[in-house]
XYZ file of C-alpha atoms in Angstrom:
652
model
C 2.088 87.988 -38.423
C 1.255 87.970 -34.572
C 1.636 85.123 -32.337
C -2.279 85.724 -31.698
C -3.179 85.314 -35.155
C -1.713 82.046 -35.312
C -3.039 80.409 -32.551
C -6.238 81.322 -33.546
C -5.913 79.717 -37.180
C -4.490 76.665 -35.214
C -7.214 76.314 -33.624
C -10.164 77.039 -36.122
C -8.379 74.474 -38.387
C -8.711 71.534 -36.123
C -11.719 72.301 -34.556
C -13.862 70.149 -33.307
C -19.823 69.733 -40.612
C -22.746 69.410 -41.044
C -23.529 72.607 -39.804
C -21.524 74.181 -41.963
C -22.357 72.752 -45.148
C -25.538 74.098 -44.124
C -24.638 77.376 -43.326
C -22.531 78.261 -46.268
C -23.644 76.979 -49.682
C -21.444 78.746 -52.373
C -19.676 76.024 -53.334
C -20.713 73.201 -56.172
C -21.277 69.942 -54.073
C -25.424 70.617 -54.311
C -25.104 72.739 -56.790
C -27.713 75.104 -54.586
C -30.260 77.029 -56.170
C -30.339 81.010 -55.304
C -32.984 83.724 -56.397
C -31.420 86.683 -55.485
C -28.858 87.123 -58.678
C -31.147 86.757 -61.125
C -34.603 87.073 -58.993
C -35.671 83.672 -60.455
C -34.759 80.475 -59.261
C -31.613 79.582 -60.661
C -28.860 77.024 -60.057
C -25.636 78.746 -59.068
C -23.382 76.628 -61.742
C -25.312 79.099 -64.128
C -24.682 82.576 -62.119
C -21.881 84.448 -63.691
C -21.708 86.578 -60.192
C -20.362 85.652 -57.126
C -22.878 84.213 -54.777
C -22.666 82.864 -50.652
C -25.627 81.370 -49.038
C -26.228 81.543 -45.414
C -28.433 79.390 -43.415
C -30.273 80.433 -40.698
C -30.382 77.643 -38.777
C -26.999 76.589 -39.119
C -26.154 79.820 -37.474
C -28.537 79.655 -34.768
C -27.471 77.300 -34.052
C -23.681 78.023 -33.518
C -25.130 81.085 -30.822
C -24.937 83.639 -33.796
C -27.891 86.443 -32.957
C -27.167 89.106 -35.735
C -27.043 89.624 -39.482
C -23.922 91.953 -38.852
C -22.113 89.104 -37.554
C -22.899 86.143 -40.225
C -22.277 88.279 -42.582
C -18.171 89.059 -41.042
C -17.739 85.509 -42.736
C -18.652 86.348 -46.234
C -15.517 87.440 -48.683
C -14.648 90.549 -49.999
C -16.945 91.966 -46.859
C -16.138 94.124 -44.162
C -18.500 95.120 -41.129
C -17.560 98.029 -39.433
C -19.568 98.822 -35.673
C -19.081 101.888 -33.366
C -18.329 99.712 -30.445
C -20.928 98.553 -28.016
C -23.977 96.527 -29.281
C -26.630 98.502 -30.937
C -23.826 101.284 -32.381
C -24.052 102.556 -35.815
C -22.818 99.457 -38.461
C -22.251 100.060 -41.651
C -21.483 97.228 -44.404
C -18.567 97.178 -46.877
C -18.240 94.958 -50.065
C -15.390 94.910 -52.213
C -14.090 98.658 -51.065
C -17.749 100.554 -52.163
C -18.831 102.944 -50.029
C -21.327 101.905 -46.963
C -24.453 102.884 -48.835
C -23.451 100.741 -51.800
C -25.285 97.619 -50.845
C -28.588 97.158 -50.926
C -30.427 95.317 -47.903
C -33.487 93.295 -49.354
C -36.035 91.663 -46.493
C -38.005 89.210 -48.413
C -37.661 91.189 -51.414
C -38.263 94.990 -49.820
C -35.923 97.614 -49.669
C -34.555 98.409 -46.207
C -32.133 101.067 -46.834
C -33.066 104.659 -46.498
C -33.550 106.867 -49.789
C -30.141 107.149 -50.967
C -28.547 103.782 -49.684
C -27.562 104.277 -45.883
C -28.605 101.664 -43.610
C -27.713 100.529 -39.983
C -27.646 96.901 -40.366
C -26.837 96.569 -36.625
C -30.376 95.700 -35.570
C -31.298 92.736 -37.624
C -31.516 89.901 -35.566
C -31.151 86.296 -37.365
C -34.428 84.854 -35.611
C -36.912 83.792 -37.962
C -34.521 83.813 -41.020
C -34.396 81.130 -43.477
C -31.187 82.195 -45.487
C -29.354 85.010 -46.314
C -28.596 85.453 -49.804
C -25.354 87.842 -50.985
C -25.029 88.607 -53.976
C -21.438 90.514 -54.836
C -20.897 92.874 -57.840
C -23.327 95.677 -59.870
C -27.320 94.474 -59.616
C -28.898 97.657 -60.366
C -30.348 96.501 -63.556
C -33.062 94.194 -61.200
C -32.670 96.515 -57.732
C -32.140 100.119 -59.191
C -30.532 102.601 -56.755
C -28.029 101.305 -54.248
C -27.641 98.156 -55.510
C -23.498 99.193 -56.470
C -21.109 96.901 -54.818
C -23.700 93.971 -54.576
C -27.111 92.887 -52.615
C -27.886 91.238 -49.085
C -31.321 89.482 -49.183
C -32.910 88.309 -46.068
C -35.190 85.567 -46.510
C -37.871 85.044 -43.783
C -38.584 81.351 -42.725
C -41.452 79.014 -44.090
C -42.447 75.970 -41.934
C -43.475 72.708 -43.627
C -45.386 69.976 -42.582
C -46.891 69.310 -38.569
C -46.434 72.338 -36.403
C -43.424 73.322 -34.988
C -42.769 75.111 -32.018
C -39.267 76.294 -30.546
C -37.965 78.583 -28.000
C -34.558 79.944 -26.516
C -33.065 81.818 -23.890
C -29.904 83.131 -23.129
C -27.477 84.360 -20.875
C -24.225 86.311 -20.652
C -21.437 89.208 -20.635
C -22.150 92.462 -20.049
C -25.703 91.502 -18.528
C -26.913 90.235 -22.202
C -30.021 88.132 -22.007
C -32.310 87.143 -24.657
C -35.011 84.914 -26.156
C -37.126 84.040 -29.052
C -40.116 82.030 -29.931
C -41.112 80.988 -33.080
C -43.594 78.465 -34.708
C -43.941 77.175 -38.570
C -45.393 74.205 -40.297
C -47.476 74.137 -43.024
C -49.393 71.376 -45.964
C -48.437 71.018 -49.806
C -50.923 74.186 -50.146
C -50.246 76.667 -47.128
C -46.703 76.891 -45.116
C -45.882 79.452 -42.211
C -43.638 81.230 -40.168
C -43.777 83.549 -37.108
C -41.092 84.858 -34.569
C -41.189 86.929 -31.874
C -37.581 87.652 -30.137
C -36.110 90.009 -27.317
C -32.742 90.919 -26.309
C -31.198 93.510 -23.502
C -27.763 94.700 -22.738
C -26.139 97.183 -20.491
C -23.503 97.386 -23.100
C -19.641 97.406 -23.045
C -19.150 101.114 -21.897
C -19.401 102.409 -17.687
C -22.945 104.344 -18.003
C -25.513 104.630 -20.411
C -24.742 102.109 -22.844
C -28.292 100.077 -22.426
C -29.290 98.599 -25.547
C -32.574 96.646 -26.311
C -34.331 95.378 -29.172
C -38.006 93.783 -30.096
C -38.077 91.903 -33.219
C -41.378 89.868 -34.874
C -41.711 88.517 -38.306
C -44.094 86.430 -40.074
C -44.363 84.632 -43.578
C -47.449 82.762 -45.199
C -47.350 81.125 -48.228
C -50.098 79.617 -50.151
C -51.007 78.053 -53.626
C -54.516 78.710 -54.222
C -54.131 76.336 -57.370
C -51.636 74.691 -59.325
C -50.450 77.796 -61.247
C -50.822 80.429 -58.283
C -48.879 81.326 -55.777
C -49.400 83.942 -53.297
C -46.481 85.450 -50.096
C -47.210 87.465 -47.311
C -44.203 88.507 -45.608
C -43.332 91.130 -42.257
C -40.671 92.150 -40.576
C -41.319 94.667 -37.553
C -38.103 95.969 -35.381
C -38.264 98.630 -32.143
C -34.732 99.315 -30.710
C -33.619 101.680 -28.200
C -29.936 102.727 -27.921
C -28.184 104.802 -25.391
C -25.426 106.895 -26.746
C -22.859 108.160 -23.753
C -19.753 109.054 -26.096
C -19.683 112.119 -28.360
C -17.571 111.486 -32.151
C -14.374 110.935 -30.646
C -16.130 108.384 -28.234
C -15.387 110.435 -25.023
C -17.490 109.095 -22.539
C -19.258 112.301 -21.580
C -23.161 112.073 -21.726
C -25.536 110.417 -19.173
C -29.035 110.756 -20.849
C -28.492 110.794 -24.516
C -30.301 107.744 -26.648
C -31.379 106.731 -29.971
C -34.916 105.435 -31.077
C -35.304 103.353 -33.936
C -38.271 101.710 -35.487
C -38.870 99.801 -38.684
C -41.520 97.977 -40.485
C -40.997 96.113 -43.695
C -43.773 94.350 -45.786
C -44.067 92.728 -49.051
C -46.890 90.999 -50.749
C -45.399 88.682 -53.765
C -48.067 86.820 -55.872
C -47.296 85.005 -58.860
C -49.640 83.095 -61.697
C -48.291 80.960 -64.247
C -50.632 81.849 -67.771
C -49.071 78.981 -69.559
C -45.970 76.239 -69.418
C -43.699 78.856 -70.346
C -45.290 82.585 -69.788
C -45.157 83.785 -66.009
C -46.894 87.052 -64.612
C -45.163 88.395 -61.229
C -46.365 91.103 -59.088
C -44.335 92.742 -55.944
C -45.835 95.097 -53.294
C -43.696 96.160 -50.776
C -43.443 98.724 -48.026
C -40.874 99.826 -45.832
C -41.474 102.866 -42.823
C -38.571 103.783 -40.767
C -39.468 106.297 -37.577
C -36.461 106.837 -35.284
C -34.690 109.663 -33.228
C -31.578 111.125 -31.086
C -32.437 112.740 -27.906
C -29.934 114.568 -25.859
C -31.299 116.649 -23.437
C -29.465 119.200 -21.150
C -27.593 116.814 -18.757
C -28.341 119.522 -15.251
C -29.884 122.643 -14.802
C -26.375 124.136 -15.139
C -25.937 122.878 -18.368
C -26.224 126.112 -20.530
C -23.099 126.433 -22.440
C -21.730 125.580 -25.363
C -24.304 123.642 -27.667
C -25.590 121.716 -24.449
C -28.707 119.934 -26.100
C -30.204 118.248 -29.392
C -33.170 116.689 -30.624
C -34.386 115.078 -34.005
C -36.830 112.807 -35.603
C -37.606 111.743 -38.433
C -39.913 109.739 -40.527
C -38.843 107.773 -44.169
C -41.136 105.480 -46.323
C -40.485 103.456 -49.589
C -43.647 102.395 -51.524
C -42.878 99.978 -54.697
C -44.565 97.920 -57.153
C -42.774 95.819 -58.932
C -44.446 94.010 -62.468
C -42.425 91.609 -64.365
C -43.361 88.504 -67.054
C -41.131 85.677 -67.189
C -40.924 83.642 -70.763
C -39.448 80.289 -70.639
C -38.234 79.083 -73.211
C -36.277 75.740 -74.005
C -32.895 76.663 -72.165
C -33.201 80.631 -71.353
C -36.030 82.690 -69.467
C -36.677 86.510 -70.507
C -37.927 88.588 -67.691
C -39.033 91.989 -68.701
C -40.673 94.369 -66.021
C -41.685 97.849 -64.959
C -40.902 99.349 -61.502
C -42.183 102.156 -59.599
C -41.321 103.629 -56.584
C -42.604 106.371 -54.152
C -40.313 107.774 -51.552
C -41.142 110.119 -48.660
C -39.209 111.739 -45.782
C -40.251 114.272 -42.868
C -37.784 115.310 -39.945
C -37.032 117.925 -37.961
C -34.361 118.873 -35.454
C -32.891 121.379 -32.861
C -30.094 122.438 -31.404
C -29.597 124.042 -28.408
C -26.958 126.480 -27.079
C -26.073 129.665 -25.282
C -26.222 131.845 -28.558
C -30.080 130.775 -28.905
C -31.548 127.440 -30.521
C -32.408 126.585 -33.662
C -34.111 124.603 -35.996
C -34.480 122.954 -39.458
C -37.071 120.607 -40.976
C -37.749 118.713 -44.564
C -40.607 117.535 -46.003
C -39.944 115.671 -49.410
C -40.765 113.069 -51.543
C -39.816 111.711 -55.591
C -40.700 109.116 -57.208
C -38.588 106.739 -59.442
C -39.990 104.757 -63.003
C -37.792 102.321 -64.178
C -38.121 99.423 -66.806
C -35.556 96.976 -67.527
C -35.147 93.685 -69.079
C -32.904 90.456 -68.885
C -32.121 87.370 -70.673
C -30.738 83.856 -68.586
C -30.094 81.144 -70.780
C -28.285 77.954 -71.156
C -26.349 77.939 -74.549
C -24.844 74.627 -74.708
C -24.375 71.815 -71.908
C -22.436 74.035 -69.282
C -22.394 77.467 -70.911
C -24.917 80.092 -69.351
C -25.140 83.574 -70.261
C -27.360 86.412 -68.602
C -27.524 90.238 -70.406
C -29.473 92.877 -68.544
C -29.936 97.078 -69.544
C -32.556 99.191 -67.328
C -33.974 102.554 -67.701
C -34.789 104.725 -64.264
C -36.354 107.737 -64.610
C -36.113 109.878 -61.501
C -38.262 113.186 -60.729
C -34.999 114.788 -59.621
C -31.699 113.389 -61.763
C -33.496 112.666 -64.402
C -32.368 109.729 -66.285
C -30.242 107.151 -66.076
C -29.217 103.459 -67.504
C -27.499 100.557 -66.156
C -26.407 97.034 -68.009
C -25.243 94.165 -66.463
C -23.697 90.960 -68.978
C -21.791 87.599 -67.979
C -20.753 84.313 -68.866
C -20.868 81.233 -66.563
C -18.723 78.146 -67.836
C -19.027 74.775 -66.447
C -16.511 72.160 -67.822
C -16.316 68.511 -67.374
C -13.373 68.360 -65.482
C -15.604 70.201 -62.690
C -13.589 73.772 -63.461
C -15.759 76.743 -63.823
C -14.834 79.706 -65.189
C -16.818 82.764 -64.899
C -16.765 86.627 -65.817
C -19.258 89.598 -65.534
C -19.249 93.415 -66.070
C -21.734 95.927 -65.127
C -22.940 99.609 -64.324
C -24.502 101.129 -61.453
C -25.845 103.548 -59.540
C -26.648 105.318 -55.798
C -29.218 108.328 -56.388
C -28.740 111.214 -53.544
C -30.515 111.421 -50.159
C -33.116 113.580 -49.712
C -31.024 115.740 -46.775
C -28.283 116.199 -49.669
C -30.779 117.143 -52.414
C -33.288 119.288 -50.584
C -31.149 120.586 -47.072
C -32.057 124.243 -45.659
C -29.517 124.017 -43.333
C -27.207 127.031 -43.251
C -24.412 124.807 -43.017
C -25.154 122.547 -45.496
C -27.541 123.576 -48.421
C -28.966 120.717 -50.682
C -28.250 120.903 -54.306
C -31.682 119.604 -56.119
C -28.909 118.960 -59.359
C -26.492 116.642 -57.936
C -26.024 113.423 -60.390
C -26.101 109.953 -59.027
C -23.130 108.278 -58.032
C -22.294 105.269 -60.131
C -19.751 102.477 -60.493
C -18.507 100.315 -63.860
C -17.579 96.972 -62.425
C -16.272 93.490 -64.302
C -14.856 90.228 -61.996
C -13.069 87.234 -63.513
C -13.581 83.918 -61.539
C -11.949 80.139 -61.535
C -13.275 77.449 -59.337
C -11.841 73.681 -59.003
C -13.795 70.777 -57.444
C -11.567 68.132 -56.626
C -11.719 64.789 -54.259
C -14.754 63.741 -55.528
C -16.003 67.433 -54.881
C -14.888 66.983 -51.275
C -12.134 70.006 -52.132
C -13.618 73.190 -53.530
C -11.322 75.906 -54.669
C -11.796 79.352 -56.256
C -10.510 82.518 -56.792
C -12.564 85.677 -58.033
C -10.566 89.358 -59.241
C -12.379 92.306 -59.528
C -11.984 96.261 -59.862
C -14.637 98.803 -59.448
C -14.310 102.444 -60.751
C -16.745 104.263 -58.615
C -17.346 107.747 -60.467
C -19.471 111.060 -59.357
C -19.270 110.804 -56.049
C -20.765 113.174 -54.050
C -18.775 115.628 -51.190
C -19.703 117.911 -49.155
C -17.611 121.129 -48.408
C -17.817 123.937 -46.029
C -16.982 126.724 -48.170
C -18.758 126.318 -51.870
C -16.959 128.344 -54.597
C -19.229 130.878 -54.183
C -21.664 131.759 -50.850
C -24.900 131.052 -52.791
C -23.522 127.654 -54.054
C -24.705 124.591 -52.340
C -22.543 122.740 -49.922
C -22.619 119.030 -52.011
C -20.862 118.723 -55.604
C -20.632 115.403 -57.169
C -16.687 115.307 -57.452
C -14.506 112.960 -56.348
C -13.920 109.577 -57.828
C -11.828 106.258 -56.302
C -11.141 102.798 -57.319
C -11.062 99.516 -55.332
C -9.478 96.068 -56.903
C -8.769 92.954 -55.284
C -8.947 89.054 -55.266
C -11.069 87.211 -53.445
C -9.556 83.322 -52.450
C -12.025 80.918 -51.172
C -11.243 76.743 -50.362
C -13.502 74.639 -48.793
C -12.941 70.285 -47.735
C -14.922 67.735 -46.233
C -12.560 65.004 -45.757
C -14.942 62.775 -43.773
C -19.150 63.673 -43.061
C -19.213 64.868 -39.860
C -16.017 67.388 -40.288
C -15.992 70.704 -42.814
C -13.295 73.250 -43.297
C -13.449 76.599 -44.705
C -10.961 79.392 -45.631
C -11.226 82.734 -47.559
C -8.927 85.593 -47.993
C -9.551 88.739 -49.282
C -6.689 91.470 -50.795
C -7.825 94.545 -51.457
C -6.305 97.775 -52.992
C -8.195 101.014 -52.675
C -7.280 104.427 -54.317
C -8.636 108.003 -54.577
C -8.529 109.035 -58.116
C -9.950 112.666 -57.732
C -10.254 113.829 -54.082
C -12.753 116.818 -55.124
C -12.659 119.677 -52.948
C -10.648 117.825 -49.816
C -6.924 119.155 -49.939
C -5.834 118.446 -46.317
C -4.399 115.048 -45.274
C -6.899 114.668 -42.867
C -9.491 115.055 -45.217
C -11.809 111.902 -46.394
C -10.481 112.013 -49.242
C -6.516 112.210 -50.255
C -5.270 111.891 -53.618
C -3.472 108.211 -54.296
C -4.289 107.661 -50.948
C -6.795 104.240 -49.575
C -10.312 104.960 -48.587
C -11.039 104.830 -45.051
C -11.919 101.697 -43.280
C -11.350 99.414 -45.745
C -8.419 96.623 -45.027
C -6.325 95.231 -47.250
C -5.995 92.098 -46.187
C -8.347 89.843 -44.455
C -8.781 86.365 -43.327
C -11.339 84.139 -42.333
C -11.621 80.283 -41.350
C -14.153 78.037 -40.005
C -14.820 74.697 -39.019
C -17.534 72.396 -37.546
C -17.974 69.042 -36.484
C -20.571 67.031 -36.008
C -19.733 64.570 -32.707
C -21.891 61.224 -32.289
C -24.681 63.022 -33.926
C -25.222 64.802 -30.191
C -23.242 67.806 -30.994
C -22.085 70.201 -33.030
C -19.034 71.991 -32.463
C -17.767 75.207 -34.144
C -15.044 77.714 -34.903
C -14.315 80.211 -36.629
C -11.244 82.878 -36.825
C -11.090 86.367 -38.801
C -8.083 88.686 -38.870
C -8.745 91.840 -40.777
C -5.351 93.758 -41.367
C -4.417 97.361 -40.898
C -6.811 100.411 -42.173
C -7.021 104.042 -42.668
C -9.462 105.991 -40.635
C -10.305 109.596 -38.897
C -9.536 110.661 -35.642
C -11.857 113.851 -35.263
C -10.624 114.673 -31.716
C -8.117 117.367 -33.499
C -9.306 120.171 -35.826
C -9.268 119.585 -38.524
C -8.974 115.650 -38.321
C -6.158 114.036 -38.644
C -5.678 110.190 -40.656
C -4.215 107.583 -38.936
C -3.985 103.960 -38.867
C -5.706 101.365 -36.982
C -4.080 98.370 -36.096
C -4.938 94.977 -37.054
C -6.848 92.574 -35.132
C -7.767 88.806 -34.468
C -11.532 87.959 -33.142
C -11.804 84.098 -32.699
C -14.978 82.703 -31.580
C -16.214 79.092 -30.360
C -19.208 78.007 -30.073
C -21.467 74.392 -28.994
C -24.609 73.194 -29.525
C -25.697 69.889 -27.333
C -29.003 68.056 -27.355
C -29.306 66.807 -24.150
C -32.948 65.392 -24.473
C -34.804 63.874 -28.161
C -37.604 62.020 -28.174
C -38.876 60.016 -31.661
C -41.713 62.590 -32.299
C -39.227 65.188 -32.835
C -38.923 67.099 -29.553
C -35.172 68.404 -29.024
C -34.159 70.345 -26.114
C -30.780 70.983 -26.110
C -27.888 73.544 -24.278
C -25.823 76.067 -26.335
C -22.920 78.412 -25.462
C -20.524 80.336 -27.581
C -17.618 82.534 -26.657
C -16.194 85.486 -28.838
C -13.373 87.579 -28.982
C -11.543 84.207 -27.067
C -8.538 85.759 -26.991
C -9.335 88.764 -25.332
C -8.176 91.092 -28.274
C -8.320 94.848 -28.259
C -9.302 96.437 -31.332
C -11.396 99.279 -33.034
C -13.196 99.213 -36.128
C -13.909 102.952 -35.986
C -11.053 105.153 -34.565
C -12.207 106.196 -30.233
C -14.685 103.239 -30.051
C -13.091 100.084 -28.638
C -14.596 97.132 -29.516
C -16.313 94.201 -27.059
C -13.716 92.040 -25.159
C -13.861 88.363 -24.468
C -17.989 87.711 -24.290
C -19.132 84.365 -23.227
C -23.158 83.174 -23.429
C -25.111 80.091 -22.681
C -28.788 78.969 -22.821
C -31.104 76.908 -23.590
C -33.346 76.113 -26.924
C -36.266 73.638 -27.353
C -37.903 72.397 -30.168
C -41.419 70.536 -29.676
């Protein structure tokens, strides 16, 4: 273990929480009520899954401006970025693949058809929580929904209007700022933000990134039974792109476009005490494209130019009754879901250009049911099955069951198993490509997961501690290759098949109010069980070998304090060990190892002005990577160094 490593969990252990408590809510004290796991409201001492809550404000207000980044904090998850701000970020939980999570904003679906999402974009202004959810939930969120589900919850205001606003400044010419106003009476509450951020990036040229977020929520109770949610989320991001896979800086004028609306309507009416009728509309449009233009006149060889865009939509209703009943609630509900996707591209080169295009669309019926109920005084159960039928795999059923044990001595013991499922994209079903021909017959991946969980209050629940193991066997999944058995075939087979395992170790103390600790550790064992049609070591898939980019060992700790009610002061320390990963700069590509790194931030938050009527204005700065480490998460793209940024925030 490097000297680096600990210093840094020195430090993050006597750090100078309120805050904190705030910001991460998994553990009994409250006993915090979550809808995401069972998509009711439902006390977490009665969730057989495992479950973190993150506050929005909390980490606002410790200077955290991303998604990607809260979410570094959670167990058994690993975020993986292609170096400067704005680069490709994909999400790992518990070893699945990247498209194994599904990304929920306000209850719409945010990942593209077939699971894939960038999650480096989503700013945290405007949220309210973020709810994870870890382990199988396709029998309530269908496709994608494998390894677990992220749920972004957009903010509702309560009582007299409130207006706040922040700007910052920092490293690597960063500056941003945000506006946002709520409030709200017993009937109506609101939300609206409006944010923008700009960066010239980590790299020497062509690394600008900027991004325009705005959201809204409005809530309203027409009557006592009714209840009606509004809810968008609109994102336009520009990111220039000057390395090529490797990350060779070697392009001056190549950038990405990305744009993304997301929408639900949620309305709900009570018919009696115990019978509920919900209805979900939601929406979700993604238009985006590369552009890399000949970089001179003289630029002529080679494949010297590319362009693509491309359009996706998802279009779902969602219909579901909930019966109450003494200690358990039966949901039962249909859902049905429309997805669409244009694009086109073209390359350019001395041999001549060329071009491919698709046009799709399917559409998905599914129906599923699930009972949550309270047994006996501290025994929950919850059973789920669902039945999708899709226009192209036909179809296909999931099942979810656990129990949820809450003893007097304040143990809880817990246990779940379940089945899932990732349908294909479209560009792998439907492809013209010559290099890569869709196969309209390829199966869905799918996973059968279970988790067994203990969890210990002790000190007058001032101590929390809990341990969760789990295995998934992820089956079907699909591979591409180069040269099909035969030159009609298709180039993607559903084939290979892995398995990740691990434990997941969380404590938690708040030996006096104003201080809070927190530790988590996460081992994890990864193994390719069949590597399909890859034979090379090199390959993305070896035989006994780990899948790439997942560690197996990581650590995270965090502390806040809360100083003369003036200031909050924060830490917080990850080391993520050694992984496998690619290096594509040989032919074929070649595995190697990337070495393990420590990323400690700090972070303050002062209020330097409060008046009785509730105005705040108050200074923040935060500085991560401290230490100045060096580290990739994906093989040729270094990672930020030592970033420090400061502003200002006001609340009226």
């Amino acid at each position: 273990m490097n000297t680096r490593f600990v210093l840094a969990s020195v430090i993050a252990s006597v750090a100078l929480g309120d805050g904190l408590e705030a910001q991460v809510r998994d553990t009994v004290r409250l006993s915090p009520v979550v809808v995401t796991a069972a998509r009711l409201p439902t006390s977490v001492d009665s969730i057989a899954t495992s479950v973190t809550v993150l506050e929005g404000a909390a980490l606002r207000q410790q200077g955290v401006r991303y998604v990607a980044d809260a979410l570094r904090r959670v167990p058994g998850i690993q975020v993986v970025q292609s170096g400067s701000f704005g680069g490709a970020t994909a999400l790992f939980m518990r070893g699945g693949e990247s498209d194994y999570v599904k990304v929920l904003i306000d209850g719409a679906p945010v990942n593209a058809p077939g699971g894939s999402f960038n999650i480096s974009h989503l700013t945290l202004d405007n949220v309210e929580r973020i709810e994870v959810v870890r382990g199988p939930a396709s029998v309530l969120y269908g496709s994608d929904a494998v390894s677990g589900v992220v749920q972004i919850f957009t903010r509702r205001g309560s009582g007299v209007p409130r207006f706040d606003v922040g700007v910052r400044a920092g490293s690597y010419a960063s500056v941003s700022a945000d506006v946002g106003l709520s409030g709200g009476t017993r009937n109506v509450r609101y939300g609206f933000g409006l944010s923008r951020s700009t960066t010239d990036g980590i790299l020497a040229f062509n690394n600008d990134y900027d991004n325009t977020t705005w959201s809204g929520s409005l809530y309203a109770e027409p009557d006592e039974r009714t209840d009606v949610t509004l809810s968008v989320r609109y994102a336009d991001t520009e990111f220039h792109v000057p390395t090529d896979g490797s990350g060779n800086l070697v392009d001056r004028n190549a950038f990405n476009l990305h744009e993304q609306l997301s929408g639900t309507l949620d309305v709900g009416r009570f018919l009696s005490d115990r019978v509920e009728l919900r209805l979900l509309l939601s929406m979700n449009e993604f238009d985006g494209g590369f552009d890399d233009q000949p970089d001179g006149p003289a630029d002529t060889l080679g494949f010297f130019g590319f362009r693509s865009v491309q359009n996706q939509t998802r279009r779902g209703v969602d219909a579901r009754m909930n019966v109450h009943a003494g200690g358990a609630v039966l949901t039962g509900g249909v859902h049905l879901e429309e997805q669409k996707e244009r694009s086109f591209d073209e390359s350019m080169s001395e041999f001549g250009n060329s071009t491919s295009s698709l046009d799709v669309q399917r559409l998905n019926v599914a129906a599923y049911g699930q009972i949550h109920a309270m047994l006996i005084r501290g025994l929950a159960i919850t059973a789920g099955a669902r039945i999708d039928e899709n226009e192209e795999f036909g179809t296909f059923f999931t099942f979810r069951g656990g129990l949820s044990y809450l003893l007097t001595t304040g143990t809880r013991l817990r246990g779940s198993v379940g089945r899932a499922f990732k349908e294909p994209t479209f560009f792998e079903n439907f492809s013209t490509n010559i290099f890569a021909r869709g196969n309209p017959n390829l199966e869905p991946e799918r996973s059968l997961t279970w988790e067994l969980a203990v969890e210990q209050e002790l000190w007058q629940n001032r101590l929390h501690l809990g341990a969760t193991f789990f295995e998934q066997r992820f089956r079907d999944l699909i591979q591409y290759t180069f040269a099909p058995p035969n030159p009609t075939d298709p180039n993607f087979f559903n084939l290979p098949a892995a398995t990740a395992r691990g434990v997941e170790v969380e404590a938690a103390v708040r030996p006096t109010r104003t201080l809070m600790i927190r530790t988590n550790v996460t081992g994890l064992d990864t193994e390719v069980d069949n590597p399909g049609f890859d034979t090379n070591e090199g390959d993305e898939f070896v035989r006994d070998s780990t899948l790439l980019r997942r560690p197996p060992f990581t650590f995270t700790a965090e502390a806040s304090y809360r100083l003369f009610d003036r200031a909050t002061l924060s830490t917080v320390v990850q080391h993520v060990g050694g992984r496998a990963d690619r290096d594509f700069a040989t032919f074929p590509a070649t595995r190697i190892t990337l070495d393990p790194y420590t990323d400690l931030a700090i972070a303050a938050d002062i209020d330097v002005y409060r008046t009785g009527s509730g105005t705040t204005v108050a200074v923040q700065w935060r500085v991560d990577n401290l230490l100045d480490e060096a580290y990739q998460e994906v093989f040729g793209f270094r990672a930020p160094g030592r970033r420090i940024a400061a502003g200002v925030r006001a609340l009226f």
